[in-house]
Amino acid sequence: MPITYDSVHFVYAAGSPFESAALNGISLVIEPGSFVALVGRTGSGKSTMAQLLNALLVPTSGEVVVDEFVNSADKKKRSRKLKGLRKKVGLVFQFPEYQLFLDTVEKDVAYGPKNFGASREEALEKAHQAILEVGLDASFFERSPFALSGGEKRKVAIAGILAMEPDVLVLDEPTAGLDPEASREALALFRKINAKGTTIILVSHDMDLVLEAATRLIVLENGKVVKDGDPSSLFEVDLTSYALEEPKVFRFVDLLKKNGLELSPSNIRDVESLAKAIKEAKQ
Ligand SMILES: Nc1ncnc2c1ncn2[C@@H]1O[C@H](COP(=O)(O)OP(=O)(O)OP(=O)(O)O)[C@@H](O)[C@H]1O
Ligand SMILES: [Mg+2]
């Protein structure tokens, strides 16, 4: 079943002097299995949208529906049992490494599955599988999560969510602060997970990554959707007006055009597809 945001408004600290309207009427449907990128300037409402998905936040008005779970401003409609929702929607926070808390990596990653009813052995097995899946080897199982590098901690935090086998994986800035190789590895992992059928919602400022991976792009500005479509439609958008960086391959397409080689950007998402388009244009 799809995810639906229906006329969602969200106000932080409503009624106080610190009141801040973060979302101003979001209505959209996200199809199962899609890879959606959520972009927009700092403060545009991305993390707020993400946290409504597993009911860490409750809409001020409107509702967010994920399968049978309703997160609504209306108390009568709102689902009371949220455990199933938390298993279904795995949310990796901005800087998730701050949430590691157990003394070994395997215990930390096994915490989620155990909490959702797996036996100790099952939980450990799922944990080991998830740790290997994010690209850490077995020598990490018994290490302390606090004695890892920032990038390794990030991987452990992602493994902790994957171990719960969510249907929807929400990633809030998962590659911020990672080196280019670690970012590429992370991207390959998200694509692999998506290929198995998991819906991915990726919040990112990295437009190269977004263009390469997402099948749909949503641009937020002041808590509203201002663009929604195929990521290659970004080429027509004045990205700077939303404080977004132009993907590198688009800049390249622009420069080629200025030098007399016209390419259609619609199939260009990364260096490989750019090279292919150039080759075809020259034939
Ligand atoms: N806990 C909070 N209390 C009050 N206002 C908040 C709180 N969290 C966020 N806001 C405000 O809500 C708006 C949207 O914030 P949100 O964190 O969703 O933005 P974002 O798009 O994720 O930004 P960033 O790219 O910086 O992570 C901002 O104006 C922000 O200042
Ligand atoms: Mg944010």
mmCIF file of C-alpha atoms and ligand atoms in Angstrom:
data_model
loop_
_atom_site.group_PDB
_atom_site.id
_atom_site.type_symbol
_atom_site.label_atom_id
_atom_site.label_comp_id
_atom_site.label_asym_id
_atom_site.label_seq_id
_atom_site.Cartn_x
_atom_site.Cartn_y
_atom_site.Cartn_z
ATOM 1 C CA MET A 1 0.000 0.000 0.000
ATOM 2 C CA PRO A 2 1.214 3.489 -0.699
ATOM 3 C CA ILE A 3 2.188 6.125 1.830
ATOM 4 C CA THR A 4 -0.128 9.111 1.828
ATOM 5 C CA TYR A 5 0.372 12.617 3.184
ATOM 6 C CA ASP A 6 -3.007 14.332 3.200
ATOM 7 C CA SER A 7 -3.041 18.124 3.787
ATOM 8 C CA VAL A 8 -0.336 17.850 6.425
ATOM 9 C CA HIS A 9 0.569 20.893 8.466
ATOM 10 C CA PHE A 10 3.091 20.792 11.254
ATOM 11 C CA VAL A 11 3.861 23.543 13.735
ATOM 12 C CA TYR A 12 6.619 23.226 16.357
ATOM 13 C CA ALA A 13 5.892 24.655 19.799
ATOM 14 C CA ALA A 14 2.409 25.790 18.739
ATOM 15 C CA GLY A 15 1.054 28.609 20.869
ATOM 16 C CA SER A 16 4.425 29.469 22.393
ATOM 17 C CA PRO A 17 6.664 32.434 21.500
ATOM 18 C CA PHE A 18 8.888 29.900 19.686
ATOM 19 C CA GLU A 19 6.113 28.736 17.378
ATOM 20 C CA SER A 20 7.454 27.666 13.995
ATOM 21 C CA ALA A 21 5.429 26.385 11.056
ATOM 22 C CA ALA A 22 7.566 23.630 9.491
ATOM 23 C CA LEU A 23 5.057 22.084 7.051
ATOM 24 C CA ASN A 24 2.354 24.095 5.321
ATOM 25 C CA GLY A 25 0.022 21.689 3.565
ATOM 26 C CA ILE A 26 1.756 18.616 2.163
ATOM 27 C CA SER A 27 -0.341 16.247 0.052
ATOM 28 C CA LEU A 28 1.356 13.459 -1.845
ATOM 29 C CA VAL A 29 1.382 9.707 -2.387
ATOM 30 C CA ILE A 30 4.526 7.555 -2.356
ATOM 31 C CA GLU A 31 4.245 4.245 -4.185
ATOM 32 C CA PRO A 32 5.694 1.079 -2.645
ATOM 33 C CA GLY A 33 9.128 0.181 -3.982
ATOM 34 C CA SER A 34 9.957 3.697 -5.152
ATOM 35 C CA PHE A 35 13.195 5.546 -4.423
ATOM 36 C CA VAL A 36 12.195 9.050 -3.482
ATOM 37 C CA ALA A 37 14.633 11.877 -2.819
ATOM 38 C CA LEU A 38 13.531 14.721 -0.595
ATOM 39 C CA VAL A 39 15.572 17.866 -1.094
ATOM 40 C CA GLY A 40 15.384 21.544 -0.223
ATOM 41 C CA ARG A 41 17.253 24.214 1.658
ATOM 42 C CA THR A 42 18.066 24.050 5.354
ATOM 43 C CA GLY A 43 14.873 24.440 7.359
ATOM 44 C CA SER A 44 12.555 23.593 4.443
ATOM 45 C CA GLY A 45 10.888 20.772 6.420
ATOM 46 C CA LYS A 46 12.608 17.567 5.255
ATOM 47 C CA SER A 47 13.373 16.073 8.670
ATOM 48 C CA THR A 48 9.905 17.012 9.881
ATOM 49 C CA MET A 49 8.360 15.131 6.950
ATOM 50 C CA ALA A 50 10.580 12.143 7.732
ATOM 51 C CA GLN A 51 9.651 12.034 11.406
ATOM 52 C CA LEU A 52 5.928 12.115 10.676
ATOM 53 C CA LEU A 53 6.337 8.831 8.818
ATOM 54 C CA ASN A 54 6.868 6.732 11.896
ATOM 55 C CA ALA A 55 4.823 8.957 14.178
ATOM 56 C CA LEU A 56 7.713 10.466 16.108
ATOM 57 C CA LEU A 57 5.809 13.643 15.316
ATOM 58 C CA VAL A 58 2.041 13.971 15.006
ATOM 59 C CA PRO A 59 0.575 16.365 12.396
ATOM 60 C CA THR A 60 -0.888 19.627 13.683
ATOM 61 C CA SER A 61 -3.579 19.078 11.056
ATOM 62 C CA GLY A 62 -4.061 16.525 8.296
ATOM 63 C CA GLU A 63 -2.762 12.968 8.327
ATOM 64 C CA VAL A 64 -0.029 10.604 7.212
ATOM 65 C CA VAL A 65 -1.147 7.066 6.379
ATOM 66 C CA VAL A 66 1.224 4.105 6.030
ATOM 67 C CA ASP A 67 -0.723 0.921 5.267
ATOM 68 C CA GLU A 68 -3.142 0.435 8.152
ATOM 69 C CA PHE A 69 -1.390 3.006 10.349
ATOM 70 C CA VAL A 70 -2.905 6.452 10.600
ATOM 71 C CA ASN A 71 -0.906 9.343 12.061
ATOM 72 C CA SER A 72 -3.550 12.029 12.323
ATOM 73 C CA ALA A 73 -4.195 15.309 14.072
ATOM 74 C CA ASP A 74 -7.581 13.772 14.870
ATOM 75 C CA LYS A 75 -7.166 11.662 18.010
ATOM 76 C CA LYS A 76 -10.126 9.460 17.099
ATOM 77 C CA LYS A 77 -8.538 8.442 13.808
ATOM 78 C CA ARG A 78 -4.966 8.084 15.083
ATOM 79 C CA SER A 79 -3.597 4.541 15.438
ATOM 80 C CA ARG A 80 -2.833 3.778 19.060
ATOM 81 C CA LYS A 81 -0.441 0.886 18.639
ATOM 82 C CA LEU A 82 2.700 2.194 17.006
ATOM 83 C CA LYS A 83 5.025 -0.773 17.432
ATOM 84 C CA GLY A 84 4.010 -2.248 14.070
ATOM 85 C CA LEU A 85 4.548 1.108 12.382
ATOM 86 C CA ARG A 86 8.010 1.468 13.914
ATOM 87 C CA LYS A 87 8.918 -1.951 12.508
ATOM 88 C CA LYS A 88 7.486 -1.122 9.097
ATOM 89 C CA VAL A 89 9.149 2.284 8.752
ATOM 90 C CA GLY A 90 12.832 2.325 9.672
ATOM 91 C CA LEU A 91 14.090 5.841 10.243
ATOM 92 C CA VAL A 92 17.805 6.592 10.163
ATOM 93 C CA PHE A 93 18.207 10.009 11.758
ATOM 94 C CA GLN A 94 20.469 12.848 10.792
ATOM 95 C CA PHE A 95 23.690 11.905 12.699
ATOM 96 C CA PRO A 96 22.389 8.506 13.860
ATOM 97 C CA GLU A 97 25.771 7.680 15.383
ATOM 98 C CA TYR A 98 24.720 9.632 18.473
ATOM 99 C CA GLN A 99 22.061 7.006 19.115
ATOM 100 C CA LEU A 100 24.365 4.027 19.583
ATOM 101 C CA PHE A 101 24.203 2.995 23.198
ATOM 102 C CA LEU A 102 25.132 -0.644 23.858
ATOM 103 C CA ASP A 103 28.632 -1.899 24.559
ATOM 104 C CA THR A 104 29.162 -4.033 21.453
ATOM 105 C CA VAL A 105 28.242 -3.461 17.839
ATOM 106 C CA GLU A 106 26.312 -6.738 17.589
ATOM 107 C CA LYS A 107 24.244 -5.992 20.726
ATOM 108 C CA ASP A 108 23.460 -2.536 19.451
ATOM 109 C CA VAL A 109 22.296 -3.809 16.070
ATOM 110 C CA ALA A 110 20.394 -6.748 17.631
ATOM 111 C CA TYR A 111 18.467 -4.413 19.935
ATOM 112 C CA GLY A 112 15.762 -3.614 17.353
ATOM 113 C CA PRO A 113 14.903 -7.175 16.263
ATOM 114 C CA LYS A 114 14.923 -8.270 19.933
ATOM 115 C CA ASN A 115 12.571 -5.445 20.808
ATOM 116 C CA PHE A 116 10.234 -6.638 18.054
ATOM 117 C CA GLY A 117 10.054 -10.168 19.446
ATOM 118 C CA ALA A 118 12.983 -12.079 17.911
ATOM 119 C CA SER A 119 14.763 -14.563 20.196
ATOM 120 C CA ARG A 120 18.340 -13.750 21.280
ATOM 121 C CA GLU A 121 19.785 -16.082 18.639
ATOM 122 C CA GLU A 122 17.518 -14.826 15.858
ATOM 123 C CA ALA A 123 18.265 -11.216 16.766
ATOM 124 C CA LEU A 124 22.012 -11.865 16.736
ATOM 125 C CA GLU A 125 21.762 -13.630 13.394
ATOM 126 C CA LYS A 126 19.853 -10.715 11.875
ATOM 127 C CA ALA A 127 22.387 -8.331 13.432
ATOM 128 C CA HIS A 128 25.355 -10.175 11.939
ATOM 129 C CA GLN A 129 23.716 -10.234 8.530
ATOM 130 C CA ALA A 130 22.962 -6.497 8.664
ATOM 131 C CA ILE A 131 26.490 -5.607 9.859
ATOM 132 C CA LEU A 132 27.993 -7.520 6.928
ATOM 133 C CA GLU A 133 25.453 -5.982 4.542
ATOM 134 C CA VAL A 134 26.563 -2.428 5.364
ATOM 135 C CA GLY A 135 30.127 -3.397 4.536
ATOM 136 C CA LEU A 136 31.666 -4.037 7.964
ATOM 137 C CA ASP A 137 33.352 -7.407 8.553
ATOM 138 C CA ALA A 138 32.896 -9.918 11.380
ATOM 139 C CA SER A 139 35.740 -8.391 13.383
ATOM 140 C CA PHE A 140 33.337 -5.540 14.204
ATOM 141 C CA PHE A 141 30.736 -7.763 15.919
ATOM 142 C CA GLU A 142 32.259 -7.520 19.379
ATOM 143 C CA ARG A 143 33.870 -4.122 19.163
ATOM 144 C CA SER A 144 32.584 -1.171 21.121
ATOM 145 C CA PRO A 145 30.514 1.163 18.943
ATOM 146 C CA PHE A 146 32.100 4.090 20.744
ATOM 147 C CA ALA A 147 35.609 3.186 19.551
ATOM 148 C CA LEU A 148 34.766 3.412 15.847
ATOM 149 C CA SER A 149 35.314 6.148 13.293
ATOM 150 C CA GLY A 150 32.415 8.429 12.394
ATOM 151 C CA GLY A 151 31.739 6.589 9.127
ATOM 152 C CA GLU A 152 31.846 3.186 10.836
ATOM 153 C CA LYS A 153 29.422 4.388 13.514
ATOM 154 C CA ARG A 154 27.091 5.579 10.771
ATOM 155 C CA LYS A 155 27.219 2.123 9.178
ATOM 156 C CA VAL A 156 26.412 0.469 12.513
ATOM 157 C CA ALA A 157 23.435 2.793 12.969
ATOM 158 C CA ILE A 158 22.148 1.934 9.483
ATOM 159 C CA ALA A 159 22.668 -1.780 10.219
ATOM 160 C CA GLY A 160 20.548 -1.352 13.349
ATOM 161 C CA ILE A 161 17.635 -0.210 11.212
ATOM 162 C CA LEU A 162 18.193 -2.795 8.451
ATOM 163 C CA ALA A 163 18.189 -5.592 11.033
ATOM 164 C CA MET A 164 14.508 -4.799 11.654
ATOM 165 C CA GLU A 165 13.798 -5.496 7.974
ATOM 166 C CA PRO A 166 11.585 -2.447 7.417
ATOM 167 C CA ASP A 167 9.318 -2.104 4.354
ATOM 168 C CA VAL A 168 10.161 1.586 4.174
ATOM 169 C CA LEU A 169 13.638 2.914 4.853
ATOM 170 C CA VAL A 170 13.836 6.629 5.602
ATOM 171 C CA LEU A 171 17.367 8.015 5.473
ATOM 172 C CA ASP A 172 17.917 11.549 6.737
ATOM 173 C CA GLU A 173 21.223 12.811 5.295
ATOM 174 C CA PRO A 174 22.888 9.386 5.464
ATOM 175 C CA THR A 175 26.053 10.429 3.639
ATOM 176 C CA ALA A 176 26.681 13.807 5.292
ATOM 177 C CA GLY A 177 30.293 13.897 6.446
ATOM 178 C CA LEU A 178 31.298 10.637 4.744
ATOM 179 C CA ASP A 179 34.215 10.539 2.328
ATOM 180 C CA PRO A 180 33.391 10.055 -1.380
ATOM 181 C CA GLU A 181 34.154 6.341 -1.320
ATOM 182 C CA ALA A 182 31.997 5.738 1.762
ATOM 183 C CA SER A 183 29.192 7.784 0.152
ATOM 184 C CA ARG A 184 29.376 5.678 -3.007
ATOM 185 C CA GLU A 185 29.309 2.467 -0.967
ATOM 186 C CA ALA A 186 26.306 3.730 0.972
ATOM 187 C CA LEU A 187 24.533 4.612 -2.254
ATOM 188 C CA ALA A 188 25.202 1.149 -3.694
ATOM 189 C CA LEU A 189 23.758 -0.360 -0.522
ATOM 190 C CA PHE A 190 20.581 1.744 -0.701
ATOM 191 C CA ARG A 191 20.088 0.777 -4.331
ATOM 192 C CA LYS A 192 20.521 -2.894 -3.481
ATOM 193 C CA ILE A 193 17.963 -2.622 -0.678
ATOM 194 C CA ASN A 194 15.573 -0.789 -3.005
ATOM 195 C CA ALA A 195 16.022 -3.459 -5.691
ATOM 196 C CA LYS A 196 14.746 -6.028 -3.168
ATOM 197 C CA GLY A 197 11.496 -4.053 -2.932
ATOM 198 C CA THR A 198 12.064 -1.767 0.053
ATOM 199 C CA THR A 199 10.742 1.756 -0.433
ATOM 200 C CA ILE A 200 13.499 4.314 0.094
ATOM 201 C CA ILE A 201 12.971 7.904 1.141
ATOM 202 C CA LEU A 202 16.277 9.707 1.056
ATOM 203 C CA VAL A 203 16.817 13.193 2.442
ATOM 204 C CA SER A 204 19.975 14.640 0.978
ATOM 205 C CA HIS A 205 21.813 17.789 -0.002
ATOM 206 C CA ASP A 206 24.026 15.746 -2.329
ATOM 207 C CA MET A 207 22.462 16.376 -5.724
ATOM 208 C CA ASP A 208 24.863 14.067 -7.580
ATOM 209 C CA LEU A 209 23.745 11.219 -5.374
ATOM 210 C CA VAL A 210 20.083 12.148 -5.743
ATOM 211 C CA LEU A 211 20.246 12.300 -9.525
ATOM 212 C CA GLU A 212 22.021 8.969 -9.707
ATOM 213 C CA ALA A 213 19.775 6.987 -7.394
ATOM 214 C CA ALA A 214 16.283 8.403 -7.074
ATOM 215 C CA THR A 215 13.337 7.579 -9.308
ATOM 216 C CA ARG A 216 11.408 10.560 -7.996
ATOM 217 C CA LEU A 217 12.452 13.891 -6.656
ATOM 218 C CA ILE A 218 10.507 16.139 -4.325
ATOM 219 C CA VAL A 219 11.729 19.679 -3.667
ATOM 220 C CA LEU A 220 10.515 21.359 -0.476
ATOM 221 C CA GLU A 221 10.551 25.075 0.189
ATOM 222 C CA ASN A 222 8.988 26.684 3.270
ATOM 223 C CA GLY A 223 7.212 23.460 4.167
ATOM 224 C CA LYS A 224 5.571 23.116 0.766
ATOM 225 C CA VAL A 225 6.247 20.922 -2.256
ATOM 226 C CA VAL A 226 7.504 23.165 -5.052
ATOM 227 C CA LYS A 227 8.666 20.456 -7.494
ATOM 228 C CA ASP A 228 7.775 16.798 -7.805
ATOM 229 C CA GLY A 229 8.860 14.598 -10.678
ATOM 230 C CA ASP A 230 11.564 12.668 -12.450
ATOM 231 C CA PRO A 231 15.027 13.654 -11.145
ATOM 232 C CA SER A 232 16.196 14.540 -14.650
ATOM 233 C CA SER A 233 13.521 17.271 -14.736
ATOM 234 C CA LEU A 234 15.909 19.056 -12.368
ATOM 235 C CA PHE A 235 17.729 20.189 -15.438
ATOM 236 C CA GLU A 236 14.939 22.679 -16.127
ATOM 237 C CA VAL A 237 14.812 23.960 -12.565
ATOM 238 C CA ASP A 238 16.702 27.011 -11.361
ATOM 239 C CA LEU A 239 18.336 25.083 -8.581
ATOM 240 C CA THR A 240 20.053 28.046 -6.960
ATOM 241 C CA SER A 241 16.676 29.584 -6.089
ATOM 242 C CA TYR A 242 16.107 26.604 -3.777
ATOM 243 C CA ALA A 243 19.701 26.668 -2.481
ATOM 244 C CA LEU A 244 20.395 23.387 -4.296
ATOM 245 C CA GLU A 245 23.643 22.508 -5.972
ATOM 246 C CA GLU A 246 23.601 21.680 -9.667
ATOM 247 C CA PRO A 247 24.554 18.017 -10.256
ATOM 248 C CA LYS A 248 28.054 17.877 -11.813
ATOM 249 C CA VAL A 249 26.914 16.006 -14.906
ATOM 250 C CA PHE A 250 24.325 18.714 -15.638
ATOM 251 C CA ARG A 251 27.029 21.367 -15.475
ATOM 252 C CA PHE A 252 28.983 19.264 -17.942
ATOM 253 C CA VAL A 253 25.965 18.971 -20.288
ATOM 254 C CA ASP A 254 25.632 22.770 -20.102
ATOM 255 C CA LEU A 255 29.285 23.321 -20.973
ATOM 256 C CA LEU A 256 29.072 20.875 -23.874
ATOM 257 C CA LYS A 257 26.062 22.763 -25.176
ATOM 258 C CA LYS A 258 27.972 26.042 -25.004
ATOM 259 C CA ASN A 259 30.670 24.323 -27.053
ATOM 260 C CA GLY A 260 28.246 23.125 -29.689
ATOM 261 C CA LEU A 261 27.352 19.602 -28.565
ATOM 262 C CA GLU A 262 23.690 19.363 -27.614
ATOM 263 C CA LEU A 263 22.617 16.427 -25.406
ATOM 264 C CA SER A 264 19.216 15.582 -23.999
ATOM 265 C CA PRO A 265 19.706 15.424 -20.226
ATOM 266 C CA SER A 266 16.734 13.134 -19.679
ATOM 267 C CA ASN A 267 18.802 9.934 -19.547
ATOM 268 C CA ILE A 268 21.855 11.439 -17.928
ATOM 269 C CA ARG A 269 22.265 10.571 -14.284
ATOM 270 C CA ASP A 270 25.922 9.826 -13.760
ATOM 271 C CA VAL A 271 29.283 9.775 -15.517
ATOM 272 C CA GLU A 272 28.569 6.476 -17.307
ATOM 273 C CA SER A 273 25.280 7.623 -18.805
ATOM 274 C CA LEU A 274 26.889 10.964 -19.710
ATOM 275 C CA ALA A 275 29.681 9.172 -21.590
ATOM 276 C CA LYS A 276 27.101 7.051 -23.418
ATOM 277 C CA ALA A 277 25.078 10.132 -24.414
ATOM 278 C CA ILE A 278 28.211 11.851 -25.756
ATOM 279 C CA LYS A 279 29.148 8.767 -27.759
ATOM 280 C CA GLU A 280 25.658 8.530 -29.260
ATOM 281 C CA ALA A 281 25.554 12.255 -30.091
ATOM 282 C CA LYS A 282 28.866 11.952 -31.947
ATOM 283 C CA GLN A 283 27.801 8.995 -34.069
HETATM 284 N N1 LIG B 1 12.419 21.122 17.674
HETATM 285 C C1 LIG B 1 12.087 22.211 16.993
HETATM 286 N N2 LIG B 1 11.512 23.280 17.617
HETATM 287 C C2 LIG B 1 11.153 24.386 16.938
HETATM 288 N N3 LIG B 1 11.318 24.540 15.603
HETATM 289 C C3 LIG B 1 11.884 23.527 14.938
HETATM 290 C C4 LIG B 1 12.313 22.311 15.586
HETATM 291 N N4 LIG B 1 12.833 21.481 14.665
HETATM 292 C C5 LIG B 1 12.752 22.143 13.494
HETATM 293 N N5 LIG B 1 12.186 23.364 13.645
HETATM 294 C C6 LIG B 1 11.916 24.349 12.584
HETATM 295 O O1 LIG B 1 11.080 23.751 11.609
HETATM 296 C C7 LIG B 1 11.512 24.066 10.293
HETATM 297 C C8 LIG B 1 11.788 22.806 9.490
HETATM 298 O O2 LIG B 1 12.838 22.090 10.123
HETATM 299 P P1 LIG B 1 13.385 20.708 9.571
HETATM 300 O O3 LIG B 1 14.328 20.180 10.608
HETATM 301 O O4 LIG B 1 12.257 19.833 9.171
HETATM 302 O O5 LIG B 1 14.184 21.189 8.273
HETATM 303 P P2 LIG B 1 15.174 20.402 7.310
HETATM 304 O O6 LIG B 1 14.684 20.616 5.930
HETATM 305 O O7 LIG B 1 15.351 19.008 7.780
HETATM 306 O O8 LIG B 1 16.545 21.220 7.485
HETATM 307 P P3 LIG B 1 18.093 20.716 7.427
HETATM 308 O O9 LIG B 1 18.455 20.615 5.977
HETATM 309 O O10 LIG B 1 18.826 21.829 8.121
HETATM 310 O O11 LIG B 1 18.202 19.412 8.173
HETATM 311 C C9 LIG B 1 12.706 24.976 10.459
HETATM 312 O O12 LIG B 1 12.275 26.304 10.320
HETATM 313 C C10 LIG B 1 13.187 24.720 11.865
HETATM 314 O O13 LIG B 1 13.771 25.859 12.413
HETATM 315 MG MG MG B 2 16.971 17.946 8.541
#
